[in-house]
PDB file of C-alpha atoms in Angstrom:
ATOM      1  CA  UNK A 508     160.376   3.185 107.801  1.00 44.00           C
ATOM      2  CA  UNK A 509     161.938   2.970 111.287  1.00 43.00           C
ATOM      3  CA  UNK A 510     163.761   6.280 110.847  1.00 45.00           C
ATOM      4  CA  UNK A 511     160.491   7.915 109.822  1.00 39.00           C
ATOM      5  CA  UNK A 512     158.825   6.619 112.997  1.00 40.00           C
ATOM      6  CA  UNK A 513     161.764   7.801 115.111  1.00 42.00           C
ATOM      7  CA  UNK A 514     161.544  11.169 113.393  1.00 45.00           C
ATOM      8  CA  UNK A 515     157.773  11.246 113.959  1.00 40.00           C
ATOM      9  CA  UNK A 516     158.201  10.482 117.656  1.00 38.00           C
ATOM     10  CA  UNK A 517     160.891  13.166 117.966  1.00 43.00           C
ATOM     11  CA  UNK A 518     158.687  15.643 116.121  1.00 37.00           C
ATOM     12  CA  UNK A 519     155.694  14.752 118.329  1.00 39.00           C
ATOM     13  CA  UNK A 520     157.797  15.192 121.497  1.00 38.00           C
ATOM     14  CA  UNK A 521     159.076  18.535 120.206  1.00 41.00           C
ATOM     15  CA  UNK A 522     155.546  19.688 119.387  1.00 37.00           C
ATOM     16  CA  UNK A 523     154.330  18.621 122.849  1.00 36.00           C
ATOM     17  CA  UNK A 524     157.249  20.452 124.484  1.00 42.00           C
ATOM     18  CA  UNK A 525     156.466  23.610 122.478  1.00 38.00           C
ATOM     19  CA  UNK A 526     152.762  23.326 123.310  1.00 41.00           C
ATOM     20  CA  UNK A 527     153.562  22.928 127.022  1.00 42.00           C
ATOM     21  CA  UNK A 528     155.899  25.924 126.910  1.00 45.00           C
ATOM     22  CA  UNK A 529     153.298  27.993 125.072  1.00 44.00           C
ATOM     23  CA  UNK A 530     150.637  26.881 127.549  1.00 44.00           C
ATOM     24  CA  UNK A 531     152.920  27.868 130.444  1.00 46.00           C
ATOM     25  CA  UNK A 532     153.501  31.276 128.858  1.00 45.00           C
ATOM     26  CA  UNK A 533     149.768  31.636 128.312  1.00 41.00           C
ATOM     27  CA  UNK A 534     149.092  30.763 131.941  1.00 44.00           C
ATOM     28  CA  UNK A 535     151.713  33.313 133.026  1.00 43.00           C
ATOM     29  CA  UNK A 536     150.144  35.928 130.756  1.00 41.00           C
ATOM     30  CA  UNK A 537     146.672  35.125 132.109  1.00 43.00           C
ATOM     31  CA  UNK A 538     147.981  35.381 135.679  1.00 46.00           C
ATOM     32  CA  UNK A 539     149.443  38.784 134.808  1.00 43.00           C
ATOM     33  CA  UNK A 540     146.124  39.880 133.345  1.00 37.00           C
ATOM     34  CA  UNK A 541     144.221  38.645 136.415  1.00 44.00           C
ATOM     35  CA  UNK A 542     146.664  40.470 138.694  1.00 45.00           C
ATOM     36  CA  UNK A 543     146.234  43.680 136.693  1.00 41.00           C
ATOM     37  CA  UNK A 544     142.459  43.302 136.836  1.00 42.00           C
ATOM     38  CA  UNK A 545     142.572  42.781 140.624  1.00 47.00           C
ATOM     39  CA  UNK A 546     144.570  45.988 140.973  1.00 62.00           C
ATOM     40  CA  UNK A 547     141.815  47.913 139.191  1.00 68.00           C
ATOM     41  CA  UNK A 548     138.802  46.063 140.646  1.00 85.00           C
ATOM     42  CA  UNK A 549     136.045  48.284 141.933  1.00 88.00           C
ATOM     43  CA  UNK A 550     133.099  47.297 144.087  1.00 93.00           C
ATOM     44  CA  UNK A 551     129.402  48.036 143.579  1.00 92.00           C
ATOM     45  CA  UNK A 552     127.632  46.194 146.402  1.00 94.00           C
ATOM     46  CA  UNK A 553     127.859  45.187 150.022  1.00 96.00           C
ATOM     47  CA  UNK A 554     125.235  42.888 151.582  1.00 95.00           C
ATOM     48  CA  UNK A 555     123.411  42.791 148.242  1.00 95.00           C
ATOM     49  CA  UNK A 556     122.854  46.564 148.375  1.00 96.00           C
ATOM     50  CA  UNK A 557     124.190  49.318 146.154  1.00 94.00           C
ATOM     51  CA  UNK A 558     124.845  52.643 147.899  1.00 95.00           C
ATOM     52  CA  UNK A 559     123.543  55.649 145.994  1.00 92.00           C
ATOM     53  CA  UNK A 560     121.141  53.415 144.010  1.00 92.00           C
ATOM     54  CA  UNK A 561     119.073  51.209 146.343  1.00 95.00           C
ATOM     55  CA  UNK A 562     116.397  52.366 148.776  1.00 96.00           C
ATOM     56  CA  UNK A 563     115.854  51.288 152.375  1.00 95.00           C
ATOM     57  CA  UNK A 564     112.843  49.192 151.389  1.00 95.00           C
ATOM     58  CA  UNK A 565     115.243  46.781 149.631  1.00 95.00           C
ATOM     59  CA  UNK A 566     117.547  46.661 152.672  1.00 95.00           C
ATOM     60  CA  UNK A 567     114.607  45.757 154.890  1.00 92.00           C
ATOM     61  CA  UNK A 568     113.440  43.046 152.478  1.00 91.00           C
ATOM     62  CA  UNK A 569     116.893  41.456 152.300  1.00 91.00           C
ATOM     63  CA  UNK A 570     117.531  41.467 156.053  1.00 88.00           C
ATOM     64  CA  UNK A 571     114.114  40.816 157.607  1.00 82.00           C
ATOM     65  CA  UNK A 572     114.727  37.073 157.970  1.00 78.00           C
ATOM     66  CA  UNK A 573     118.227  37.529 159.390  1.00 73.00           C
ATOM     67  CA  UNK A 574     117.128  39.934 162.124  1.00 72.00           C
ATOM     68  CA  UNK A 575     113.427  40.807 162.359  1.00 72.00           C
ATOM     69  CA  UNK A 576     114.177  43.248 165.211  1.00 75.00           C
ATOM     70  CA  UNK A 577     116.170  45.835 163.256  1.00 78.00           C
ATOM     71  CA  UNK A 578     116.952  49.096 164.998  1.00 84.00           C
ATOM     72  CA  UNK A 579     116.486  52.506 163.330  1.00 85.00           C
ATOM     73  CA  UNK A 580     117.636  55.897 164.625  1.00 86.00           C
ATOM     74  CA  UNK A 581     119.283  59.023 163.198  1.00 88.00           C
ATOM     75  CA  UNK A 582     118.939  57.871 159.567  1.00 94.00           C
ATOM     76  CA  UNK A 583     120.662  54.554 160.241  1.00 95.00           C
ATOM     77  CA  UNK A 584     119.209  51.052 160.450  1.00 94.00           C
ATOM     78  CA  UNK A 585     121.160  48.140 161.910  1.00 94.00           C
ATOM     79  CA  UNK A 586     120.737  44.372 161.802  1.00 92.00           C
ATOM     80  CA  UNK A 587     122.563  41.823 163.942  1.00 88.00           C
ATOM     81  CA  UNK A 588     123.826  38.339 163.057  1.00 86.00           C
ATOM     82  CA  UNK A 589     124.626  37.061 166.574  1.00 83.00           C
ATOM     83  CA  UNK A 590     125.675  33.614 165.315  1.00 82.00           C
ATOM     84  CA  UNK A 591     128.631  35.144 163.481  1.00 84.00           C
ATOM     85  CA  UNK A 592     129.006  38.209 165.762  1.00 88.00           C
ATOM     86  CA  UNK A 593     128.419  40.666 162.930  1.00 91.00           C
ATOM     87  CA  UNK A 594     126.448  43.843 162.496  1.00 93.00           C
ATOM     88  CA  UNK A 595     125.141  45.470 159.321  1.00 95.00           C
ATOM     89  CA  UNK A 596     124.553  49.238 159.478  1.00 96.00           C
ATOM     90  CA  UNK A 597     122.909  51.115 156.608  1.00 96.00           C
ATOM     91  CA  UNK A 598     122.871  54.941 156.521  1.00 96.00           C
ATOM     92  CA  UNK A 599     120.219  56.627 154.380  1.00 96.00           C
ATOM     93  CA  UNK A 600     119.208  60.145 153.317  1.00 95.00           C
ATOM     94  CA  UNK A 601     115.894  62.045 153.577  1.00 94.00           C
ATOM     95  CA  UNK A 602     114.560  60.231 150.490  1.00 95.00           C
ATOM     96  CA  UNK A 603     115.365  56.821 152.059  1.00 94.00           C
ATOM     97  CA  UNK A 604     118.177  56.220 149.545  1.00 95.00           C
ATOM     98  CA  UNK A 605     121.098  54.219 150.936  1.00 96.00           C
ATOM     99  CA  UNK A 606     124.306  56.240 151.226  1.00 96.00           C
ATOM    100  CA  UNK A 607     126.673  54.083 153.321  1.00 97.00           C
ATOM    101  CA  UNK A 608     126.742  50.355 154.074  1.00 97.00           C
ATOM    102  CA  UNK A 609     128.922  48.928 156.834  1.00 97.00           C
ATOM    103  CA  UNK A 610     129.443  45.285 157.857  1.00 97.00           C
ATOM    104  CA  UNK A 611     131.410  44.878 161.063  1.00 96.00           C
ATOM    105  CA  UNK A 612     132.517  42.385 163.652  1.00 93.00           C
ATOM    106  CA  UNK A 613     130.888  43.079 167.033  1.00 90.00           C
ATOM    107  CA  UNK A 614     130.975  41.417 170.426  1.00 85.00           C
ATOM    108  CA  UNK A 615     127.501  40.146 171.269  1.00 73.00           C
ATOM    109  CA  UNK A 616     125.776  37.956 173.813  1.00 72.00           C
ATOM    110  CA  UNK A 617     122.500  37.857 171.879  1.00 70.00           C
ATOM    111  CA  UNK A 618     120.913  34.477 171.228  1.00 72.00           C
ATOM    112  CA  UNK A 619     121.745  32.826 167.936  1.00 74.00           C
ATOM    113  CA  UNK A 620     118.480  32.306 166.047  1.00 67.00           C
ATOM    114  CA  UNK A 621     119.623  32.356 162.417  1.00 59.00           C
ATOM    115  CA  UNK A 622     119.790  29.091 160.542  1.00 59.00           C
ATOM    116  CA  UNK A 623     122.082  30.398 157.837  1.00 66.00           C
ATOM    117  CA  UNK A 624     124.961  32.810 157.542  1.00 68.00           C
ATOM    118  CA  UNK A 625     124.105  36.360 156.571  1.00 75.00           C
ATOM    119  CA  UNK A 626     124.721  37.474 152.988  1.00 80.00           C
ATOM    120  CA  UNK A 627     126.792  40.377 154.247  1.00 94.00           C
ATOM    121  CA  UNK A 628     129.623  40.244 151.752  1.00 96.00           C
ATOM    122  CA  UNK A 629     130.830  42.401 148.872  1.00 96.00           C
ATOM    123  CA  UNK A 630     129.886  41.686 145.284  1.00 94.00           C
ATOM    124  CA  UNK A 631     133.308  40.075 144.835  1.00 95.00           C
ATOM    125  CA  UNK A 632     132.828  37.849 147.889  1.00 95.00           C
ATOM    126  CA  UNK A 633     134.776  39.586 150.681  1.00 97.00           C
ATOM    127  CA  UNK A 634     133.315  39.023 154.163  1.00 96.00           C
ATOM    128  CA  UNK A 635     134.134  40.171 157.660  1.00 96.00           C
ATOM    129  CA  UNK A 636     136.559  37.568 159.021  1.00 94.00           C
ATOM    130  CA  UNK A 637     138.280  36.928 155.675  1.00 95.00           C
ATOM    131  CA  UNK A 638     142.064  37.145 155.414  1.00 95.00           C
ATOM    132  CA  UNK A 639     143.989  40.203 154.306  1.00 95.00           C
ATOM    133  CA  UNK A 640     145.466  38.081 151.513  1.00 94.00           C
ATOM    134  CA  UNK A 641     141.942  37.489 150.142  1.00 95.00           C
ATOM    135  CA  UNK A 642     141.279  41.232 150.308  1.00 96.00           C
ATOM    136  CA  UNK A 643     144.468  41.966 148.350  1.00 94.00           C
ATOM    137  CA  UNK A 644     143.701  39.194 145.865  1.00 93.00           C
ATOM    138  CA  UNK A 645     140.227  40.582 145.141  1.00 95.00           C
ATOM    139  CA  UNK A 646     140.976  44.314 145.026  1.00 94.00           C
ATOM    140  CA  UNK A 647     144.743  44.656 144.753  1.00 92.00           C
ATOM    141  CA  UNK A 648     146.763  47.069 146.815  1.00 91.00           C
ATOM    142  CA  UNK A 649     144.759  49.908 148.386  1.00 94.00           C
ATOM    143  CA  UNK A 650     145.235  53.563 147.496  1.00 93.00           C
ATOM    144  CA  UNK A 651     146.464  54.011 151.061  1.00 95.00           C
ATOM    145  CA  UNK A 652     147.005  52.159 154.309  1.00 95.00           C
ATOM    146  CA  UNK A 653     147.039  53.811 157.682  1.00 96.00           C
ATOM    147  CA  UNK A 654     147.052  52.786 161.327  1.00 95.00           C
ATOM    148  CA  UNK A 655     143.683  52.863 163.065  1.00 95.00           C
ATOM    149  CA  UNK A 656     142.008  51.623 166.247  1.00 92.00           C
ATOM    150  CA  UNK A 657     138.579  50.388 167.240  1.00 90.00           C
ATOM    151  CA  UNK A 658     137.655  49.609 170.819  1.00 87.00           C
ATOM    152  CA  UNK A 659     141.316  49.975 171.767  1.00 89.00           C
ATOM    153  CA  UNK A 660     142.390  47.311 169.245  1.00 90.00           C
ATOM    154  CA  UNK A 661     145.204  48.341 166.879  1.00 93.00           C
ATOM    155  CA  UNK A 662     144.027  47.993 163.281  1.00 96.00           C
ATOM    156  CA  UNK A 663     145.037  48.964 159.766  1.00 96.00           C
ATOM    157  CA  UNK A 664     142.714  50.884 157.443  1.00 97.00           C
ATOM    158  CA  UNK A 665     142.836  49.914 153.762  1.00 96.00           C
ATOM    159  CA  UNK A 666     141.351  52.727 151.669  1.00 96.00           C
ATOM    160  CA  UNK A 667     140.169  52.230 148.069  1.00 94.00           C
ATOM    161  CA  UNK A 668     139.013  55.117 145.887  1.00 92.00           C
ATOM    162  CA  UNK A 669     136.966  54.047 142.849  1.00 89.00           C
ATOM    163  CA  UNK A 670     136.592  57.441 141.166  1.00 86.00           C
ATOM    164  CA  UNK A 671     138.518  56.021 138.182  1.00 86.00           C
ATOM    165  CA  UNK A 672     135.577  53.636 137.526  1.00 85.00           C
ATOM    166  CA  UNK A 673     133.027  56.395 136.842  1.00 83.00           C
ATOM    167  CA  UNK A 674     130.644  58.671 138.687  1.00 78.00           C
ATOM    168  CA  UNK A 675     127.799  56.148 138.999  1.00 74.00           C
ATOM    169  CA  UNK A 676     129.682  53.590 141.119  1.00 77.00           C
ATOM    170  CA  UNK A 677     130.405  53.821 144.848  1.00 75.00           C
ATOM    171  CA  UNK A 678     133.476  55.971 145.175  1.00 83.00           C
ATOM    172  CA  UNK A 679     135.025  54.692 148.407  1.00 94.00           C
ATOM    173  CA  UNK A 680     135.569  51.384 150.165  1.00 96.00           C
ATOM    174  CA  UNK A 681     137.290  51.282 153.534  1.00 97.00           C
ATOM    175  CA  UNK A 682     138.346  47.993 155.091  1.00 97.00           C
ATOM    176  CA  UNK A 683     139.582  47.726 158.681  1.00 97.00           C
ATOM    177  CA  UNK A 684     141.951  44.805 159.251  1.00 97.00           C
ATOM    178  CA  UNK A 685     143.748  43.361 162.229  1.00 95.00           C
ATOM    179  CA  UNK A 686     147.468  44.044 162.292  1.00 90.00           C
ATOM    180  CA  UNK A 687     149.605  41.056 161.340  1.00 83.00           C
ATOM    181  CA  UNK A 688     151.453  40.144 164.541  1.00 79.00           C
ATOM    182  CA  UNK A 689     152.330  36.465 164.453  1.00 78.00           C
ATOM    183  CA  UNK A 690     148.986  35.713 162.786  1.00 82.00           C
ATOM    184  CA  UNK A 691     147.706  36.690 159.342  1.00 86.00           C
ATOM    185  CA  UNK A 692     145.635  39.868 159.286  1.00 92.00           C
ATOM    186  CA  UNK A 693     141.876  39.565 158.849  1.00 95.00           C
ATOM    187  CA  UNK A 694     139.001  41.834 157.925  1.00 97.00           C
ATOM    188  CA  UNK A 695     136.956  43.220 160.857  1.00 96.00           C
ATOM    189  CA  UNK A 696     134.917  45.898 159.076  1.00 97.00           C
ATOM    190  CA  UNK A 697     133.939  46.810 155.485  1.00 98.00           C
ATOM    191  CA  UNK A 698     132.393  50.161 154.528  1.00 97.00           C
ATOM    192  CA  UNK A 699     131.094  51.045 151.046  1.00 96.00           C
ATOM    193  CA  UNK A 700     129.953  54.618 150.383  1.00 94.00           C
ATOM    194  CA  UNK A 701     127.968  56.326 147.593  1.00 89.00           C
ATOM    195  CA  UNK A 702     129.557  58.898 145.265  1.00 75.00           C
ATOM    196  CA  UNK A 703     127.908  61.834 147.023  1.00 59.00           C
ATOM    197  CA  UNK A 704     129.971  61.404 150.184  1.00 47.00           C
TER     198      UNK A 704
END
């Protein structure tokens, strides 16, 4: 009877070791799948709006509480979140359909009146101020990277083309990031554009 118990314990340990190994392989496989998905992730929305689909009336509804004093000129409306030093700019066409959405970091001295943070993030959760590693984790490597500047600040432009995802999704996302120089890079501007552009 003792040898049976010893054999049972050995068999149980072996089964547990195999299960742990299989679970580790499964986790590695799942990580590989997640990484592959991130490399092919497209984006549909920015600030709760879908370029090429939503109209300006929706943009006004979503942002009225954040900044009741929106500014409109030359087919562009902007809202300001002075508490987080961010601006949302929405470009629209003659039919009031949204074509381009841009969330950007801006210097401001305006009074902070908002009680909550703006919802100016992508559908996958990327916000202005997030790290470059979060950007890469959500969307994978960009189709291209190139040096850029804004207000004299050296930046890097991450360009994503989503034409592989179909004609009815936004086709381009551009993300301006600070250059990693002793500190991790971070997102300073996100632009999502409709297929027609």
